[in-house]
Amino acid sequence: MRVTLVGGGVIALLTAVECALGGHRVTVVDQGPIPYRRATSFDQHRIIRALHPADPPATAAGLRSHHRWLELEELLAARFYERVGALTVLPPAEADAGTLLLTGAGGHARSLTAGALADRYPHLRLGDALGAVLEDEAGVLLADRVLAACVAWLRWQPGVDLIEYCPAVAVDGDRARVRLADGRVLDADGVLVAVGPWSRSLLPERVAKSLTLHRQSLLYCRVPKAQAEAWAATPAVPALGTRHGAWLIPPVAGTALKLSSAAVCRDADDLTDHATPEERRQQLAAEFGDLLPGFSPAWVRDSRDCYYLSYAETGGPLVVALGGTGHAYAACGGTSFKFAPLIARTLADRILGRAPEATGLTALDTAPLDATP
Ligand SMILES: Cc1cc2nc3c(=O)[nH]c(=O)nc-3n(C[C@H](O)[C@H](O)[C@H](O)COP(=O)(O)OP(=O)(O)OC[C@H]3O[C@@H](n4cnc5c(N)ncnc54)[C@H](O)[C@@H]3O)c2cc1C
């Protein structure tokens, strides 16, 4: 079969890998270079964790995804998974329940008490009344290296074509036809649209209206030399247990320490610039001043704002049927990187007309939102 994948982020690129592995002819088209710095997927790192508290199917999916990422490192002959573990800070009873959930699903995890946290991580100031789950099948995906590895592999595959700097302007799912800004028309047997935060400009208005655009600020820091050793042994921390939803990614493999918080994630009308407003930088610096002993704004080397879309009804991802074998990954819901190998496989199934493999993720396993004209 011939498939056209619109978008060159992690979702489309891994779907391209799936399709190419099946021997299909693949065309990937992006409005910019592939990969593109403005894409949501393009960053130093993303957290991968299996634990989704009180959500056994998503936790099992997280473990499966972990194994698939390891396989992808072999397939793509690249190293992009720093398996430093993940630490989720929670009230003690919830931490124990999380540990049980993970180990019951076949993962390796242990609960840490407030005392153990203080001993292990003196460079983190966590609440006295909090515990944590430390999971092993987790860590940091070096996101920009993932994209580069996919592109390098795809370029060597027969029957794969990458079209750069050429936005798609119209998609006809029924005819599996994509029209490009330069007038070219790509005809195929299956089409996927995975254009990240740009979905609203390419998908039917009814779908666009159901999507919420979010803008989130990030600080990139250099840690003081005296703390370098401690940070080198720090797992990814998807939740520091604060009211504001602070999280961090440690400085692995030469990357920066990255700090952010749900408090600096806000709704946005349009996708515009990526500069972080000064008040957001200060807000994050103040929040982390309380969490990281010795932290000072002098640690901050850079900052950036990123965008993502969510389905307004659930706050999560959204798959849309465009007619025929045309589908769209219309919204990523802000947490799709870690699950991308599973998402890619099920999307490949849909556009190739196969029964989609179950992922355990509700948004992917339920019938897609029907946007057939
Ligand atoms: C601040 C932040 C932190 C996050 N942290 C995590 C995390 O720790 N763990 C996790 O699992 N997930 C995380 N995510 C979510 C994750 O990054 C996204 O789910 C994922 O990167 C989305 O990938 P995508 O391929 O759907 O979109 P994108 O990466 O945005 O790719 C879309 C591509 O489509 C192209 N495009 C757009 N319009 C057109 C057009 N008309 N024609 C052709 N091409 C077009 C763009 O140029 C772009 O290259 C985070 C997101 C944000 C914003």
Short mmCIF file of C-alpha atoms and ligand atoms in Angstrom, two decimals:
data_model
loop_
_atom_site.label_atom_id
_atom_site.label_comp_id
_atom_site.label_asym_id
_atom_site.label_seq_id
_atom_site.Cartn_x
_atom_site.Cartn_y
_atom_site.Cartn_z
CA MET A 1 0.00 0.00 0.00
CA ARG A 2 0.96 3.64 -0.41
CA VAL A 3 0.54 5.81 2.66
CA THR A 4 0.89 9.55 3.14
CA LEU A 5 1.78 10.87 6.58
CA VAL A 6 1.27 14.58 7.09
CA GLY A 7 3.59 15.89 9.84
CA GLY A 8 7.13 15.06 10.85
CA GLY A 9 6.79 14.84 14.65
CA VAL A 10 7.25 11.71 16.75
CA ILE A 11 3.77 10.36 15.94
CA ALA A 12 4.06 10.55 12.15
CA LEU A 13 7.71 9.45 12.09
CA LEU A 14 7.11 6.36 14.21
CA THR A 15 3.99 5.57 12.15
CA ALA A 16 6.22 5.85 9.08
CA VAL A 17 8.65 3.38 10.67
CA GLU A 18 5.76 0.95 11.34
CA CYS A 19 4.50 1.23 7.75
CA ALA A 20 7.98 0.88 6.24
CA LEU A 21 8.62 -2.22 8.37
CA GLY A 22 5.45 -3.70 6.85
CA GLY A 23 6.88 -3.14 3.36
CA HIS A 24 4.53 -0.29 2.44
CA ARG A 25 5.43 2.78 0.38
CA VAL A 26 5.57 5.81 2.64
CA THR A 27 5.58 9.54 2.01
CA VAL A 28 6.10 11.89 4.98
CA VAL A 29 5.43 15.56 4.35
CA ASP A 30 6.17 18.48 6.69
CA GLN A 31 5.71 22.23 6.47
CA GLY A 32 9.31 22.67 7.67
CA PRO A 33 12.47 20.56 7.79
CA ILE A 34 12.18 17.05 9.22
CA PRO A 35 12.62 17.20 12.15
CA TYR A 36 11.39 20.76 12.78
CA ARG A 37 12.48 22.77 15.82
CA ARG A 38 9.00 24.26 16.31
CA ALA A 39 7.32 20.84 16.54
CA THR A 40 6.03 19.82 19.98
CA SER A 41 8.23 16.74 19.79
CA PHE A 42 11.41 18.76 19.33
CA ASP A 43 13.08 19.27 22.69
CA GLN A 44 16.02 17.91 24.62
CA HIS A 45 13.93 15.43 26.51
CA ARG A 46 10.62 13.88 27.44
CA ILE A 47 9.75 11.77 30.47
CA ILE A 48 8.81 8.12 30.06
CA ARG A 49 7.12 6.48 33.04
CA ALA A 50 4.73 3.59 33.41
CA LEU A 51 2.96 4.59 36.61
CA HIS A 52 -0.40 6.19 36.03
CA PRO A 53 -1.89 6.22 39.55
CA ALA A 54 -5.27 4.44 39.78
CA ASP A 55 -5.15 3.61 36.05
CA PRO A 56 -4.10 -0.04 35.53
CA PRO A 57 -4.56 -0.09 31.69
CA ALA A 58 -2.43 3.04 31.20
CA THR A 59 0.21 1.67 33.59
CA ALA A 60 0.37 -1.61 31.65
CA ALA A 61 0.60 0.42 28.42
CA GLY A 62 3.49 2.41 29.92
CA LEU A 63 5.39 -0.81 30.58
CA ARG A 64 4.74 -2.09 27.04
CA SER A 65 5.89 1.23 25.65
CA HIS A 66 9.11 1.05 27.69
CA HIS A 67 9.93 -2.30 26.06
CA ARG A 68 9.06 -1.01 22.59
CA TRP A 69 11.41 1.99 23.05
CA LEU A 70 14.23 -0.44 23.89
CA GLU A 71 13.45 -2.40 20.70
CA LEU A 72 13.41 0.84 18.73
CA GLU A 73 16.90 1.69 19.97
CA GLU A 74 18.06 -1.61 18.46
CA LEU A 75 16.11 -1.20 15.23
CA LEU A 76 17.20 2.42 14.65
CA ALA A 77 20.76 1.71 15.87
CA ALA A 78 20.73 4.77 18.10
CA ARG A 79 20.86 5.54 21.83
CA PHE A 80 18.15 7.91 23.01
CA TYR A 81 16.70 6.30 26.14
CA GLU A 82 18.40 7.26 29.42
CA ARG A 83 16.92 4.72 31.79
CA VAL A 84 17.36 6.74 34.98
CA GLY A 85 13.98 5.75 36.45
CA ALA A 86 11.10 7.99 37.48
CA LEU A 87 10.14 9.33 40.88
CA THR A 88 6.50 10.23 41.49
CA VAL A 89 6.00 12.06 44.78
CA LEU A 90 2.64 11.30 46.41
CA PRO A 91 0.98 11.02 49.82
CA PRO A 92 2.34 7.79 51.42
CA ALA A 93 -0.83 5.69 51.02
CA GLU A 94 -1.07 6.63 47.33
CA ALA A 95 2.63 5.85 46.87
CA ASP A 96 2.10 2.36 48.32
CA ALA A 97 -0.92 1.84 46.06
CA GLY A 98 1.15 3.02 43.06
CA THR A 99 3.96 0.61 43.88
CA LEU A 100 1.48 -2.26 44.14
CA LEU A 101 -0.11 -1.27 40.84
CA LEU A 102 3.24 -1.22 39.06
CA THR A 103 4.63 -4.42 40.50
CA GLY A 104 1.28 -6.14 39.86
CA ALA A 105 1.61 -5.12 36.20
CA GLY A 106 5.06 -6.72 36.03
CA GLY A 107 7.15 -3.60 36.64
CA HIS A 108 9.87 -2.94 39.21
CA ALA A 109 9.14 -0.23 41.75
CA ARG A 110 9.47 0.58 45.43
CA SER A 111 7.88 3.05 47.81
CA LEU A 112 10.10 5.61 49.51
CA THR A 113 9.24 7.33 52.80
CA ALA A 114 9.81 11.03 53.44
CA GLY A 115 12.96 10.10 55.38
CA ALA A 116 14.33 7.95 52.56
CA LEU A 117 13.62 10.73 50.08
CA ALA A 118 15.52 13.26 52.19
CA ASP A 119 18.51 10.87 52.47
CA ARG A 120 18.63 9.95 48.79
CA TYR A 121 17.86 13.34 47.30
CA PRO A 122 19.19 16.11 49.60
CA HIS A 123 19.14 18.45 46.58
CA LEU A 124 15.30 18.17 46.44
CA ARG A 125 13.17 19.72 49.18
CA LEU A 126 10.06 17.54 49.25
CA GLY A 127 7.16 17.72 51.71
CA ASP A 128 7.80 16.09 55.13
CA ALA A 129 4.51 14.24 54.88
CA LEU A 130 5.06 12.85 51.39
CA GLY A 131 6.28 9.52 50.06
CA ALA A 132 7.12 8.48 46.52
CA VAL A 133 7.17 5.67 43.98
CA LEU A 134 10.54 5.04 42.38
CA GLU A 135 10.08 3.01 39.20
CA ASP A 136 12.81 1.33 37.15
CA GLU A 137 11.24 0.89 33.69
CA ALA A 138 11.29 4.63 33.16
CA GLY A 139 13.52 7.63 32.56
CA VAL A 140 14.26 10.19 29.91
CA LEU A 141 13.83 9.97 26.14
CA LEU A 142 16.22 12.30 24.35
CA ALA A 143 13.45 13.61 22.12
CA ASP A 144 15.44 15.40 19.43
CA ARG A 145 17.69 12.32 19.09
CA VAL A 146 14.61 10.10 18.70
CA LEU A 147 13.44 12.23 15.78
CA ALA A 148 16.91 12.31 14.20
CA ALA A 149 17.21 8.51 14.53
CA CYS A 150 13.82 7.95 12.85
CA VAL A 151 14.74 10.27 9.97
CA ALA A 152 18.17 8.68 9.51
CA TRP A 153 16.59 5.19 9.38
CA LEU A 154 13.71 6.22 7.10
CA ARG A 155 16.10 7.84 4.59
CA TRP A 156 17.72 4.44 4.02
CA GLN A 157 14.49 2.53 3.46
CA PRO A 158 13.40 1.73 -0.08
CA GLY A 159 9.99 3.19 -0.91
CA VAL A 160 10.19 6.00 1.67
CA ASP A 161 10.03 9.62 0.57
CA LEU A 162 10.43 12.64 2.88
CA ILE A 163 9.04 15.93 1.56
CA GLU A 164 10.24 18.98 3.53
CA TYR A 165 9.22 22.66 3.56
CA CYS A 166 5.88 21.92 1.94
CA PRO A 167 2.69 22.39 4.00
CA ALA A 168 -0.33 20.25 3.25
CA VAL A 169 -3.31 22.51 2.61
CA ALA A 170 -6.15 19.99 2.17
CA VAL A 171 -6.80 16.35 3.04
CA ASP A 172 -9.46 14.13 1.48
CA GLY A 173 -9.68 11.03 3.67
CA ASP A 174 -12.13 9.20 1.40
CA ARG A 175 -9.76 9.38 -1.57
CA ALA A 176 -6.61 9.26 0.58
CA ARG A 177 -5.52 12.42 -1.20
CA VAL A 178 -3.37 15.24 0.17
CA ARG A 179 -2.96 18.56 -1.57
CA LEU A 180 0.28 20.47 -0.93
CA ALA A 181 0.84 24.24 -0.91
CA ASP A 182 2.99 24.01 -4.06
CA GLY A 183 0.06 22.50 -6.00
CA ARG A 184 1.22 18.89 -5.87
CA VAL A 185 -1.37 16.23 -5.13
CA LEU A 186 -0.32 13.06 -3.26
CA ASP A 187 -2.58 10.07 -3.91
CA ALA A 188 -2.29 7.04 -1.67
CA ASP A 189 -4.27 4.18 -0.14
CA GLY A 190 -4.11 5.50 3.43
CA VAL A 191 -3.53 8.91 5.03
CA LEU A 192 -2.57 10.05 8.51
CA VAL A 193 -2.63 13.66 9.64
CA ALA A 194 -0.44 14.19 12.73
CA VAL A 195 0.36 17.88 12.65
CA GLY A 196 0.54 18.45 16.43
CA PRO A 197 -0.59 21.91 17.57
CA TRP A 198 -1.34 22.92 13.97
CA SER A 199 -4.28 20.46 13.71
CA ARG A 200 -6.91 23.18 13.93
CA SER A 201 -5.85 24.73 10.63
CA LEU A 202 -5.96 21.47 8.63
CA LEU A 203 -8.86 19.48 10.10
CA PRO A 204 -12.59 20.07 9.60
CA GLU A 205 -13.96 23.02 11.59
CA ARG A 206 -16.14 20.74 13.72
CA VAL A 207 -13.00 18.96 14.94
CA ALA A 208 -10.98 22.16 15.26
CA LYS A 209 -13.64 23.62 17.55
CA SER A 210 -13.38 20.67 19.92
CA LEU A 211 -9.66 21.23 20.52
CA THR A 212 -8.01 23.42 23.17
CA LEU A 213 -4.56 24.90 22.56
CA HIS A 214 -2.20 24.98 25.56
CA ARG A 215 1.03 26.92 25.98
CA GLN A 216 3.59 25.84 28.57
CA SER A 217 6.79 27.51 29.79
CA LEU A 218 10.03 25.65 30.48
CA LEU A 219 13.29 26.67 32.17
CA TYR A 220 16.60 25.08 31.12
CA CYS A 221 19.19 25.21 33.90
CA ARG A 222 22.82 24.43 34.58
CA VAL A 223 23.33 22.89 38.01
CA PRO A 224 26.26 24.04 40.19
CA LYS A 225 29.36 21.79 40.03
CA ALA A 226 28.98 20.92 43.72
CA GLN A 227 25.60 19.30 42.95
CA ALA A 228 26.55 17.64 39.67
CA GLU A 229 27.06 14.20 41.21
CA ALA A 230 23.73 14.29 43.04
CA TRP A 231 21.91 15.35 39.88
CA ALA A 232 23.61 12.62 37.87
CA ALA A 233 21.87 10.08 40.13
CA THR A 234 18.46 11.74 39.97
CA PRO A 235 15.53 10.09 38.19
CA ALA A 236 12.98 11.98 36.10
CA VAL A 237 10.41 13.53 38.43
CA PRO A 238 6.99 13.76 36.75
CA ALA A 239 5.43 15.01 40.01
CA LEU A 240 7.23 16.74 42.88
CA GLY A 241 4.07 16.45 44.97
CA THR A 242 3.30 20.18 44.99
CA ARG A 243 -0.06 21.89 44.81
CA HIS A 244 1.04 23.63 41.59
CA GLY A 245 2.08 20.45 39.77
CA ALA A 246 5.84 21.07 39.52
CA TRP A 247 7.96 18.52 37.62
CA LEU A 248 11.56 18.26 36.43
CA ILE A 249 13.86 16.36 34.11
CA PRO A 250 17.44 15.83 35.37
CA PRO A 251 20.49 16.86 33.32
CA VAL A 252 21.18 13.49 31.63
CA ALA A 253 23.54 12.91 28.69
CA GLY A 254 24.78 16.49 28.61
CA THR A 255 21.32 18.07 28.59
CA ALA A 256 20.09 20.86 30.86
CA LEU A 257 18.05 20.41 34.02
CA LYS A 258 14.52 21.23 32.85
CA LEU A 259 11.94 22.73 35.18
CA SER A 260 8.25 23.29 34.65
CA SER A 261 4.89 23.19 36.35
CA ALA A 262 1.21 22.85 35.56
CA ALA A 263 0.91 26.39 36.96
CA VAL A 264 2.61 27.80 33.85
CA CYS A 265 0.46 25.83 31.41
CA ARG A 266 -2.31 28.08 30.12
CA ASP A 267 -4.85 28.12 27.29
CA ALA A 268 -3.79 30.08 24.20
CA ASP A 269 -5.85 31.41 21.28
CA ASP A 270 -3.17 30.94 18.65
CA LEU A 271 0.17 29.31 18.10
CA THR A 272 2.55 32.29 17.92
CA ASP A 273 6.07 32.74 19.30
CA HIS A 274 8.07 30.46 21.63
CA ALA A 275 9.51 33.18 23.89
CA THR A 276 8.80 32.82 27.61
CA PRO A 277 7.26 35.95 29.15
CA GLU A 278 9.35 37.36 32.02
CA GLU A 279 6.53 36.88 34.54
CA ARG A 280 6.39 33.15 33.74
CA ARG A 281 10.16 32.83 34.19
CA GLN A 282 9.84 34.53 37.55
CA GLN A 283 6.87 32.37 38.53
CA LEU A 284 8.84 29.20 37.81
CA ALA A 285 11.96 30.51 39.53
CA ALA A 286 9.90 31.31 42.64
CA GLU A 287 8.24 27.87 42.62
CA PHE A 288 11.54 26.02 42.27
CA GLY A 289 13.26 28.31 44.78
CA ASP A 290 11.18 26.46 47.39
CA LEU A 291 11.90 23.02 45.95
CA LEU A 292 15.61 23.01 45.11
CA PRO A 293 17.97 24.02 47.94
CA GLY A 294 20.45 26.60 46.65
CA PHE A 295 18.46 27.29 43.48
CA SER A 296 18.92 30.76 42.09
CA PRO A 297 17.78 32.40 38.84
CA ALA A 298 21.48 32.35 37.86
CA TRP A 299 21.02 28.62 37.18
CA VAL A 300 18.65 29.45 34.30
CA ARG A 301 20.44 29.38 30.93
CA ASP A 302 17.43 29.39 28.63
CA SER A 303 13.67 29.21 28.51
CA ARG A 304 11.08 28.26 25.93
CA ASP A 305 7.33 28.05 25.49
CA CYS A 306 5.82 24.96 23.79
CA TYR A 307 2.32 24.26 22.53
CA TYR A 308 0.05 21.23 22.45
CA LEU A 309 -3.62 20.49 21.82
CA SER A 310 -6.08 18.50 23.89
CA TYR A 311 -9.61 17.27 23.21
CA ALA A 312 -11.72 19.70 25.24
CA GLU A 313 -14.15 16.99 26.35
CA THR A 314 -11.54 14.78 28.04
CA GLY A 315 -8.42 16.95 28.30
CA GLY A 316 -6.60 14.07 26.57
CA PRO A 317 -5.67 12.89 23.07
CA LEU A 318 -8.07 12.55 20.15
CA VAL A 319 -8.13 10.26 17.11
CA VAL A 320 -10.38 11.34 14.26
CA ALA A 321 -11.71 9.34 11.28
CA LEU A 322 -11.57 11.43 8.10
CA GLY A 323 -13.41 8.96 5.85
CA GLY A 324 -12.03 5.91 4.05
CA THR A 325 -8.66 5.01 5.52
CA GLY A 326 -7.92 8.66 6.42
CA HIS A 327 -7.25 9.31 10.10
CA ALA A 328 -5.88 12.13 12.21
CA TYR A 329 -4.09 12.20 15.53
CA ALA A 330 -5.84 15.50 16.15
CA ALA A 331 -4.62 16.16 19.70
CA CYS A 332 -1.80 14.69 21.76
CA GLY A 333 -3.14 15.69 25.16
CA GLY A 334 0.32 16.68 26.35
CA THR A 335 1.57 13.19 27.25
CA SER A 336 1.88 11.25 23.99
CA PHE A 337 5.65 11.06 23.54
CA LYS A 338 6.17 8.12 25.89
CA PHE A 339 3.30 6.19 24.32
CA ALA A 340 4.29 7.11 20.74
CA PRO A 341 5.42 3.57 19.74
CA LEU A 342 2.02 2.14 20.77
CA ILE A 343 0.12 5.05 19.21
CA ALA A 344 2.08 4.68 15.97
CA ARG A 345 1.29 0.97 15.72
CA THR A 346 -2.44 1.43 16.20
CA LEU A 347 -2.53 4.39 13.80
CA ALA A 348 -0.63 2.36 11.20
CA ASP A 349 -3.26 -0.37 11.60
CA ARG A 350 -6.05 2.13 11.00
CA ILE A 351 -4.60 3.72 7.87
CA LEU A 352 -3.61 0.33 6.46
CA GLY A 353 -7.18 -0.90 7.00
CA ARG A 354 -6.17 -3.54 9.59
CA ALA A 355 -7.95 -4.18 12.89
CA PRO A 356 -6.21 -1.75 15.28
CA GLU A 357 -4.05 -3.33 17.96
CA ALA A 358 -5.39 -2.51 21.43
CA THR A 359 -3.13 -0.14 23.36
CA GLY A 360 -4.91 -0.05 26.72
CA LEU A 361 -5.31 3.70 26.27
CA THR A 362 -8.97 4.68 26.20
CA ALA A 363 -8.60 7.55 23.74
CA LEU A 364 -6.97 5.22 21.21
CA ASP A 365 -9.01 2.07 21.70
CA THR A 366 -12.46 3.68 21.48
CA ALA A 367 -13.97 4.48 18.07
CA PRO A 368 -12.38 7.60 16.62
CA LEU A 369 -14.39 10.82 16.47
CA ASP A 370 -16.10 10.66 13.09
CA ALA A 371 -15.33 13.68 10.90
CA THR A 372 -16.33 12.02 7.64
CA PRO A 373 -17.65 14.77 5.36
C1 LIG B 1 6.03 21.29 27.53
C2 LIG B 1 5.67 19.90 27.12
C3 LIG B 1 6.17 18.82 27.84
C4 LIG B 1 5.83 17.53 27.46
N1 LIG B 1 6.34 16.49 28.18
C5 LIG B 1 6.04 15.23 27.84
C6 LIG B 1 6.61 14.16 28.56
O1 LIG B 1 7.41 14.37 29.47
N2 LIG B 1 6.27 12.90 28.20
C7 LIG B 1 5.41 12.66 27.18
O2 LIG B 1 5.12 11.49 26.93
N3 LIG B 1 4.89 13.65 26.44
C8 LIG B 1 5.18 14.94 26.75
N4 LIG B 1 4.68 15.98 26.02
C9 LIG B 1 3.82 15.68 24.86
C10 LIG B 1 4.60 15.28 23.60
O3 LIG B 1 5.70 16.11 23.42
C11 LIG B 1 3.65 15.35 22.42
O4 LIG B 1 2.54 14.50 22.69
C12 LIG B 1 4.26 14.88 21.11
O5 LIG B 1 5.53 15.43 20.91
C13 LIG B 1 3.33 15.26 19.95
O6 LIG B 1 3.91 14.86 18.75
P1 LIG B 1 3.18 15.05 17.36
O7 LIG B 1 3.93 14.25 16.37
O8 LIG B 1 1.72 14.77 17.52
O9 LIG B 1 3.25 16.61 17.02
P2 LIG B 1 4.50 17.54 16.64
O10 LIG B 1 5.73 17.07 17.25
O11 LIG B 1 4.09 18.95 16.90
O12 LIG B 1 4.65 17.33 15.05
C14 LIG B 1 3.77 17.91 14.15
C15 LIG B 1 4.51 18.17 12.84
O13 LIG B 1 3.53 18.52 11.86
C16 LIG B 1 4.08 19.53 11.02
N5 LIG B 1 2.99 20.27 10.38
C17 LIG B 1 2.13 21.14 10.93
N6 LIG B 1 1.26 21.59 10.03
C18 LIG B 1 1.57 20.99 8.85
C19 LIG B 1 1.01 21.04 7.54
N7 LIG B 1 -0.06 21.78 7.22
N8 LIG B 1 1.60 20.30 6.57
C20 LIG B 1 2.69 19.50 6.84
N9 LIG B 1 3.24 19.43 8.07
C21 LIG B 1 2.68 20.15 9.06
C22 LIG B 1 4.89 20.38 11.98
O14 LIG B 1 5.84 21.16 11.29
C23 LIG B 1 5.49 19.32 12.91
O15 LIG B 1 6.76 18.91 12.45
C24 LIG B 1 4.98 17.29 26.36
C25 LIG B 1 4.49 18.38 25.63
C26 LIG B 1 4.83 19.66 25.99
C27 LIG B 1 4.29 20.82 25.20
#
